[in-house]
Amino acid sequence: MAFRGGAKRSLGSFLCNRVLNTSYSSSSTCTASAAANGRGFSTWVSSGRSSFAQATEIPTSISLQFANTQCGSALFLRRFSVGTSSSSSSDQMSLIKQLRERTSAPIKDVKAALIDSNWDIEAAQKELRRRGKVLASKKSSRMAAEGLLALAQNESKAAVIELNCETDFVARNDIFQHLALALAKQALLVESSSQLVSGVFHVPSEDLEDLKFNLEHPKVSGETTVQNAITEVAAVMGENVKLRRGIVMSTTSHCVVSTYLHTSPQPGLGRIAGILSLSVEDKNSQLDAIQRVGSQLAMHVVAAKPLFLTKELVSSDALESEREILKSQAESTGKSQMAIDKIVEGRLRKYYEEVVLMEQKFITDDTLTVKKLLENLSTEVGSPVKIESFFRMEVGEGIQR
């Protein structure tokens, strides 16, 4: 029995020392010695259990003391290692934050670029631009029906461009809006022989793509071409961004250009634009009154959606198509041909009121037509005032979604 008890204690001491030996390899010699002594305790059994108990306490305490020393050393090393790792992690987070602020790229892409560049922020920024341009070219075929209109204006003309993206989230981005305003200014600078007379002229996007300018934005700056700037912004935004179209309204010295932007996140931007030019015969007329009414009429153009300036300018194709529709509707009533003709003519007058600017009721006072409003303005300024041209543009119109 004594031998079995001693054997159990020897085995326990052996297992204890074996665990310590596995955990702290540097103490292998001391632990092995203690284990050897532990196995020899069984030879002292005949002298009594108290001797055995005393014998087992001594080497065990030595082993534990030595293990505690090793454990303290390991804890110190671990703390030192964690402290170093924490410092390194903090530096990496700082670099990620800096590159994110510089480029506005997604955090996942920022971190990947830094890792690939061995945490060199300048190299990572170049890598992000390279990757972004590749992705932008891949996304160029995707539909972009959202975006903004941007307006630029001087004394003799006004320019509006449409810059498209895929979502209204990107349209609200500061970089996207900055680009749109910069492109409108570039469109205003484009000179064409067709702009020597008053009227509305389309500016093809191809005419703007190769123009050089400085975007002057903290995150996308430096001299570049219009097309390269669009590509770079598309890379930053992660969406297809494209310049769809532009128009310029040019006037003579006797004209006043008035504009209105609807759903405007900031001056010069909006989703719907109305542009209108008013001419006055007398240069010395009250320009304040003309500009006031001009602004109201530009807003009217946005709200009422006129297609033609006067009845005489309604295209024959549009008129004939509408006449056929109205005639078909009237014939379904079963009335006589004379009655059908009267119905068609009555409905055509209603059609003119809907699509002809001069025949429309003024949106802020439906007791007046636009024609009557201009007559009242002419009386007020003491000189005939008339509308030379107008244009309405809306983001995404005509795009099959």
mmCIF file with all atom_site columns, C-alpha atoms in Angstrom, residues 38-175:
data_model
loop_
_atom_site.group_PDB
_atom_site.id
_atom_site.type_symbol
_atom_site.label_atom_id
_atom_site.label_alt_id
_atom_site.label_comp_id
_atom_site.label_asym_id
_atom_site.label_entity_id
_atom_site.label_seq_id
_atom_site.pdbx_PDB_ins_code
_atom_site.Cartn_x
_atom_site.Cartn_y
_atom_site.Cartn_z
_atom_site.occupancy
_atom_site.B_iso_or_equiv
_atom_site.pdbx_formal_charge
_atom_site.auth_seq_id
_atom_site.auth_comp_id
_atom_site.auth_asym_id
_atom_site.auth_atom_id
_atom_site.pdbx_PDB_model_num
ATOM 1   C CA . GLY A 1 38  ? 10.923  12.186 -7.924  1.00 0.00 ? 38  GLY A CA 1
ATOM 2   C CA . ARG A 1 39  ? 11.220  8.723  -9.403  1.00 0.00 ? 39  ARG A CA 1
ATOM 3   C CA . GLY A 1 40  ? 13.751  7.786  -6.652  1.00 0.00 ? 40  GLY A CA 1
ATOM 4   C CA . PHE A 1 41  ? 11.337  8.669  -3.801  1.00 0.00 ? 41  PHE A CA 1
ATOM 5   C CA . SER A 1 42  ? 9.852   5.129  -3.856  1.00 0.00 ? 42  SER A CA 1
ATOM 6   C CA . THR A 1 43  ? 13.072  3.682  -2.360  1.00 0.00 ? 43  THR A CA 1
ATOM 7   C CA . TRP A 1 44  ? 12.482  5.713  0.853   1.00 0.00 ? 44  TRP A CA 1
ATOM 8   C CA . VAL A 1 45  ? 9.088   4.254  1.550   1.00 0.00 ? 45  VAL A CA 1
ATOM 9   C CA . SER A 1 46  ? 10.319  1.829  4.267   1.00 0.00 ? 46  SER A CA 1
ATOM 10  C CA . SER A 1 47  ? 11.403  4.745  6.467   1.00 0.00 ? 47  SER A CA 1
ATOM 11  C CA . GLY A 1 48  ? 7.811   6.021  6.754   1.00 0.00 ? 48  GLY A CA 1
ATOM 12  C CA . ARG A 1 49  ? 5.284   8.185  4.998   1.00 0.00 ? 49  ARG A CA 1
ATOM 13  C CA . SER A 1 50  ? 6.400   11.379 6.716   1.00 0.00 ? 50  SER A CA 1
ATOM 14  C CA . SER A 1 51  ? 9.823   11.048 5.204   1.00 0.00 ? 51  SER A CA 1
ATOM 15  C CA . PHE A 1 52  ? 8.300   10.527 1.808   1.00 0.00 ? 52  PHE A CA 1
ATOM 16  C CA . ALA A 1 53  ? 6.054   13.574 2.185   1.00 0.00 ? 53  ALA A CA 1
ATOM 17  C CA . GLN A 1 54  ? 8.994   15.725 3.201   1.00 0.00 ? 54  GLN A CA 1
ATOM 18  C CA . ALA A 1 55  ? 11.058  14.352 0.365   1.00 0.00 ? 55  ALA A CA 1
ATOM 19  C CA . THR A 1 56  ? 8.394   15.108 -2.210  1.00 0.00 ? 56  THR A CA 1
ATOM 20  C CA . GLU A 1 57  ? 7.940   18.712 -1.035  1.00 0.00 ? 57  GLU A CA 1
ATOM 21  C CA . ILE A 1 58  ? 11.550  19.787 -1.506  1.00 0.00 ? 58  ILE A CA 1
ATOM 22  C CA . PRO A 1 59  ? 12.136  19.061 -5.218  1.00 0.00 ? 59  PRO A CA 1
ATOM 23  C CA . THR A 1 60  ? 8.604   20.139 -6.119  1.00 0.00 ? 60  THR A CA 1
ATOM 24  C CA . SER A 1 61  ? 9.105   23.554 -4.535  1.00 0.00 ? 61  SER A CA 1
ATOM 25  C CA . ILE A 1 62  ? 12.428  23.925 -6.359  1.00 0.00 ? 62  ILE A CA 1
ATOM 26  C CA . SER A 1 63  ? 10.795  23.129 -9.654  1.00 0.00 ? 63  SER A CA 1
ATOM 27  C CA . LEU A 1 64  ? 7.933   25.553 -9.025  1.00 0.00 ? 64  LEU A CA 1
ATOM 28  C CA . GLN A 1 65  ? 10.305  28.331 -8.000  1.00 0.00 ? 65  GLN A CA 1
ATOM 29  C CA . PHE A 1 66  ? 12.298  27.811 -11.153 1.00 0.00 ? 66  PHE A CA 1
ATOM 30  C CA . ALA A 1 67  ? 9.116   27.626 -13.222 1.00 0.00 ? 67  ALA A CA 1
ATOM 31  C CA . ASN A 1 68  ? 7.859   30.877 -11.677 1.00 0.00 ? 68  ASN A CA 1
ATOM 32  C CA . THR A 1 69  ? 11.105  32.559 -12.686 1.00 0.00 ? 69  THR A CA 1
ATOM 33  C CA . GLN A 1 70  ? 10.723  31.291 -16.239 1.00 0.00 ? 70  GLN A CA 1
ATOM 34  C CA . CYS A 1 71  ? 7.050   32.265 -16.266 1.00 0.00 ? 71  CYS A CA 1
ATOM 35  C CA . GLY A 1 72  ? 7.937   35.812 -15.200 1.00 0.00 ? 72  GLY A CA 1
ATOM 36  C CA . SER A 1 73  ? 10.458  36.041 -18.027 1.00 0.00 ? 73  SER A CA 1
ATOM 37  C CA . ALA A 1 74  ? 7.914   34.767 -20.529 1.00 0.00 ? 74  ALA A CA 1
ATOM 38  C CA . LEU A 1 75  ? 5.313   37.257 -19.268 1.00 0.00 ? 75  LEU A CA 1
ATOM 39  C CA . PHE A 1 76  ? 7.788   40.114 -19.662 1.00 0.00 ? 76  PHE A CA 1
ATOM 40  C CA . LEU A 1 77  ? 8.603   39.038 -23.223 1.00 0.00 ? 77  LEU A CA 1
ATOM 41  C CA . ARG A 1 78  ? 4.945   38.715 -24.032 1.00 0.00 ? 78  ARG A CA 1
ATOM 42  C CA . ARG A 1 79  ? 4.191   42.189 -22.718 1.00 0.00 ? 79  ARG A CA 1
ATOM 43  C CA . PHE A 1 80  ? 7.073   43.623 -24.694 1.00 0.00 ? 80  PHE A CA 1
ATOM 44  C CA . SER A 1 81  ? 5.861   41.868 -27.826 1.00 0.00 ? 81  SER A CA 1
ATOM 45  C CA . VAL A 1 82  ? 2.271   43.082 -27.385 1.00 0.00 ? 82  VAL A CA 1
ATOM 46  C CA . GLY A 1 83  ? 3.484   46.646 -26.811 1.00 0.00 ? 83  GLY A CA 1
ATOM 47  C CA . THR A 1 84  ? 5.536   46.569 -30.014 1.00 0.00 ? 84  THR A CA 1
ATOM 48  C CA . SER A 1 85  ? 2.641   45.056 -31.986 1.00 0.00 ? 85  SER A CA 1
ATOM 49  C CA . SER A 1 86  ? 0.245   47.701 -30.621 1.00 0.00 ? 86  SER A CA 1
ATOM 50  C CA . SER A 1 87  ? 2.605   50.468 -31.709 1.00 0.00 ? 87  SER A CA 1
ATOM 51  C CA . SER A 1 88  ? 2.954   48.962 -35.176 1.00 0.00 ? 88  SER A CA 1
ATOM 52  C CA . SER A 1 89  ? -0.814  48.540 -35.489 1.00 0.00 ? 89  SER A CA 1
ATOM 53  C CA . SER A 1 90  ? -1.333  52.186 -34.507 1.00 0.00 ? 90  SER A CA 1
ATOM 54  C CA . ASP A 1 91  ? 1.091   53.355 -37.217 1.00 0.00 ? 91  ASP A CA 1
ATOM 55  C CA . GLN A 1 92  ? -0.694  51.239 -39.808 1.00 0.00 ? 92  GLN A CA 1
ATOM 56  C CA . MET A 1 93  ? -4.094  52.629 -38.832 1.00 0.00 ? 93  MET A CA 1
ATOM 57  C CA . SER A 1 94  ? -2.664  56.135 -39.123 1.00 0.00 ? 94  SER A CA 1
ATOM 58  C CA . LEU A 1 95  ? -1.404  55.397 -42.652 1.00 0.00 ? 95  LEU A CA 1
ATOM 59  C CA . ILE A 1 96  ? -4.776  53.927 -43.635 1.00 0.00 ? 96  ILE A CA 1
ATOM 60  C CA . LYS A 1 97  ? -6.525  57.045 -42.336 1.00 0.00 ? 97  LYS A CA 1
ATOM 61  C CA . GLN A 1 98  ? -4.138  59.395 -44.174 1.00 0.00 ? 98  GLN A CA 1
ATOM 62  C CA . LEU A 1 99  ? -4.481  57.568 -47.503 1.00 0.00 ? 99  LEU A CA 1
ATOM 63  C CA . ARG A 1 100 ? -8.242  57.380 -47.093 1.00 0.00 ? 100 ARG A CA 1
ATOM 64  C CA . GLU A 1 101 ? -8.370  61.173 -46.565 1.00 0.00 ? 101 GLU A CA 1
ATOM 65  C CA . ARG A 1 102 ? -6.145  61.746 -49.594 1.00 0.00 ? 102 ARG A CA 1
ATOM 66  C CA . THR A 1 103 ? -8.055  59.545 -52.027 1.00 0.00 ? 103 THR A CA 1
ATOM 67  C CA . SER A 1 104 ? -11.557 58.851 -50.594 1.00 0.00 ? 104 SER A CA 1
ATOM 68  C CA . ALA A 1 105 ? -11.069 55.264 -51.798 1.00 0.00 ? 105 ALA A CA 1
ATOM 69  C CA . PRO A 1 106 ? -12.793 52.415 -49.896 1.00 0.00 ? 106 PRO A CA 1
ATOM 70  C CA . ILE A 1 107 ? -10.938 51.335 -46.745 1.00 0.00 ? 107 ILE A CA 1
ATOM 71  C CA . LYS A 1 108 ? -10.536 47.778 -48.054 1.00 0.00 ? 108 LYS A CA 1
ATOM 72  C CA . ASP A 1 109 ? -8.788  49.045 -51.190 1.00 0.00 ? 109 ASP A CA 1
ATOM 73  C CA . VAL A 1 110 ? -6.658  51.486 -49.182 1.00 0.00 ? 110 VAL A CA 1
ATOM 74  C CA . LYS A 1 111 ? -5.420  48.747 -46.848 1.00 0.00 ? 111 LYS A CA 1
ATOM 75  C CA . ALA A 1 112 ? -4.729  46.344 -49.732 1.00 0.00 ? 112 ALA A CA 1
ATOM 76  C CA . ALA A 1 113 ? -2.694  48.994 -51.589 1.00 0.00 ? 113 ALA A CA 1
ATOM 77  C CA . LEU A 1 114 ? -0.642  49.779 -48.468 1.00 0.00 ? 114 LEU A CA 1
ATOM 78  C CA . ILE A 1 115 ? 0.104   46.115 -47.834 1.00 0.00 ? 115 ILE A CA 1
ATOM 79  C CA . ASP A 1 116 ? 1.158   45.572 -51.446 1.00 0.00 ? 116 ASP A CA 1
ATOM 80  C CA . SER A 1 117 ? 3.362   48.682 -51.241 1.00 0.00 ? 117 SER A CA 1
ATOM 81  C CA . ASN A 1 118 ? 4.984   47.601 -47.957 1.00 0.00 ? 118 ASN A CA 1
ATOM 82  C CA . TRP A 1 119 ? 3.197   50.463 -46.142 1.00 0.00 ? 119 TRP A CA 1
ATOM 83  C CA . ASP A 1 120 ? 4.752   53.163 -48.340 1.00 0.00 ? 120 ASP A CA 1
ATOM 84  C CA . ILE A 1 121 ? 1.932   55.722 -48.556 1.00 0.00 ? 121 ILE A CA 1
ATOM 85  C CA . GLU A 1 122 ? 3.192   57.462 -51.712 1.00 0.00 ? 122 GLU A CA 1
ATOM 86  C CA . ALA A 1 123 ? 3.599   54.173 -53.588 1.00 0.00 ? 123 ALA A CA 1
ATOM 87  C CA . ALA A 1 124 ? 0.201   53.032 -52.301 1.00 0.00 ? 124 ALA A CA 1
ATOM 88  C CA . GLN A 1 125 ? -1.441  56.204 -53.612 1.00 0.00 ? 125 GLN A CA 1
ATOM 89  C CA . LYS A 1 126 ? 0.016   55.608 -57.070 1.00 0.00 ? 126 LYS A CA 1
ATOM 90  C CA . GLU A 1 127 ? -1.108  51.990 -56.916 1.00 0.00 ? 127 GLU A CA 1
ATOM 91  C CA . LEU A 1 128 ? -4.648  53.057 -56.002 1.00 0.00 ? 128 LEU A CA 1
ATOM 92  C CA . ARG A 1 129 ? -4.779  55.421 -58.973 1.00 0.00 ? 129 ARG A CA 1
ATOM 93  C CA . ARG A 1 130 ? -3.542  52.679 -61.289 1.00 0.00 ? 130 ARG A CA 1
ATOM 94  C CA . ARG A 1 131 ? -6.067  50.159 -59.989 1.00 0.00 ? 131 ARG A CA 1
ATOM 95  C CA . GLY A 1 132 ? -8.855  52.738 -60.086 1.00 0.00 ? 132 GLY A CA 1
ATOM 96  C CA . LYS A 1 133 ? -8.281  53.576 -63.736 1.00 0.00 ? 133 LYS A CA 1
ATOM 97  C CA . VAL A 1 134 ? -8.379  49.889 -64.660 1.00 0.00 ? 134 VAL A CA 1
ATOM 98  C CA . LEU A 1 135 ? -11.654 49.460 -62.758 1.00 0.00 ? 135 LEU A CA 1
ATOM 99  C CA . ALA A 1 136 ? -13.070 52.669 -64.266 1.00 0.00 ? 136 ALA A CA 1
ATOM 100 C CA . SER A 1 137 ? -12.442 51.370 -67.785 1.00 0.00 ? 137 SER A CA 1
ATOM 101 C CA . LYS A 1 138 ? -14.211 48.120 -66.888 1.00 0.00 ? 138 LYS A CA 1
ATOM 102 C CA . LYS A 1 139 ? -17.229 50.004 -65.520 1.00 0.00 ? 139 LYS A CA 1
ATOM 103 C CA . SER A 1 140 ? -17.537 52.394 -68.471 1.00 0.00 ? 140 SER A CA 1
ATOM 104 C CA . SER A 1 141 ? -20.158 50.189 -70.137 1.00 0.00 ? 141 SER A CA 1
ATOM 105 C CA . ARG A 1 142 ? -22.503 50.270 -67.134 1.00 0.00 ? 142 ARG A CA 1
ATOM 106 C CA . MET A 1 143 ? -25.596 52.476 -67.236 1.00 0.00 ? 143 MET A CA 1
ATOM 107 C CA . ALA A 1 144 ? -25.184 55.923 -65.685 1.00 0.00 ? 144 ALA A CA 1
ATOM 108 C CA . ALA A 1 145 ? -28.544 57.688 -65.499 1.00 0.00 ? 145 ALA A CA 1
ATOM 109 C CA . GLU A 1 146 ? -28.110 59.626 -62.254 1.00 0.00 ? 146 GLU A CA 1
ATOM 110 C CA . GLY A 1 147 ? -25.942 62.713 -61.755 1.00 0.00 ? 147 GLY A CA 1
ATOM 111 C CA . LEU A 1 148 ? -26.170 66.488 -61.853 1.00 0.00 ? 148 LEU A CA 1
ATOM 112 C CA . LEU A 1 149 ? -26.460 69.456 -64.167 1.00 0.00 ? 149 LEU A CA 1
ATOM 113 C CA . ALA A 1 150 ? -23.858 72.185 -63.687 1.00 0.00 ? 150 ALA A CA 1
ATOM 114 C CA . LEU A 1 151 ? -24.299 75.796 -64.784 1.00 0.00 ? 151 LEU A CA 1
ATOM 115 C CA . ALA A 1 152 ? -21.717 78.473 -65.583 1.00 0.00 ? 152 ALA A CA 1
ATOM 116 C CA . GLN A 1 153 ? -22.634 81.938 -66.789 1.00 0.00 ? 153 GLN A CA 1
ATOM 117 C CA . ASN A 1 154 ? -21.183 85.283 -67.837 1.00 0.00 ? 154 ASN A CA 1
ATOM 118 C CA . GLU A 1 155 ? -22.693 88.458 -69.283 1.00 0.00 ? 155 GLU A CA 1
ATOM 119 C CA . SER A 1 156 ? -23.143 87.148 -72.818 1.00 0.00 ? 156 SER A CA 1
ATOM 120 C CA . LYS A 1 157 ? -23.832 83.421 -72.468 1.00 0.00 ? 157 LYS A CA 1
ATOM 121 C CA . ALA A 1 158 ? -24.612 80.516 -70.178 1.00 0.00 ? 158 ALA A CA 1
ATOM 122 C CA . ALA A 1 159 ? -23.433 76.908 -70.342 1.00 0.00 ? 159 ALA A CA 1
ATOM 123 C CA . VAL A 1 160 ? -25.012 73.783 -68.836 1.00 0.00 ? 160 VAL A CA 1
ATOM 124 C CA . ILE A 1 161 ? -23.443 70.321 -68.803 1.00 0.00 ? 161 ILE A CA 1
ATOM 125 C CA . GLU A 1 162 ? -24.829 66.967 -67.670 1.00 0.00 ? 162 GLU A CA 1
ATOM 126 C CA . LEU A 1 163 ? -22.434 64.749 -65.721 1.00 0.00 ? 163 LEU A CA 1
ATOM 127 C CA . ASN A 1 164 ? -23.800 61.259 -65.099 1.00 0.00 ? 164 ASN A CA 1
ATOM 128 C CA . CYS A 1 165 ? -23.061 58.558 -62.532 1.00 0.00 ? 165 CYS A CA 1
ATOM 129 C CA . GLU A 1 166 ? -24.785 55.355 -61.465 1.00 0.00 ? 166 GLU A CA 1
ATOM 130 C CA . THR A 1 167 ? -26.289 56.401 -58.111 1.00 0.00 ? 167 THR A CA 1
ATOM 131 C CA . ASP A 1 168 ? -27.478 59.597 -56.442 1.00 0.00 ? 168 ASP A CA 1
ATOM 132 C CA . PHE A 1 169 ? -25.106 58.740 -53.558 1.00 0.00 ? 169 PHE A CA 1
ATOM 133 C CA . VAL A 1 170 ? -22.129 59.574 -55.804 1.00 0.00 ? 170 VAL A CA 1
ATOM 134 C CA . ALA A 1 171 ? -23.958 62.650 -57.149 1.00 0.00 ? 171 ALA A CA 1
ATOM 135 C CA . ARG A 1 172 ? -23.923 64.028 -53.588 1.00 0.00 ? 172 ARG A CA 1
ATOM 136 C CA . ASN A 1 173 ? -20.159 63.548 -53.271 1.00 0.00 ? 173 ASN A CA 1
ATOM 137 C CA . ASP A 1 174 ? -18.042 66.697 -53.039 1.00 0.00 ? 174 ASP A CA 1
ATOM 138 C CA . ILE A 1 175 ? -15.489 65.507 -55.632 1.00 0.00 ? 175 ILE A CA 1
#
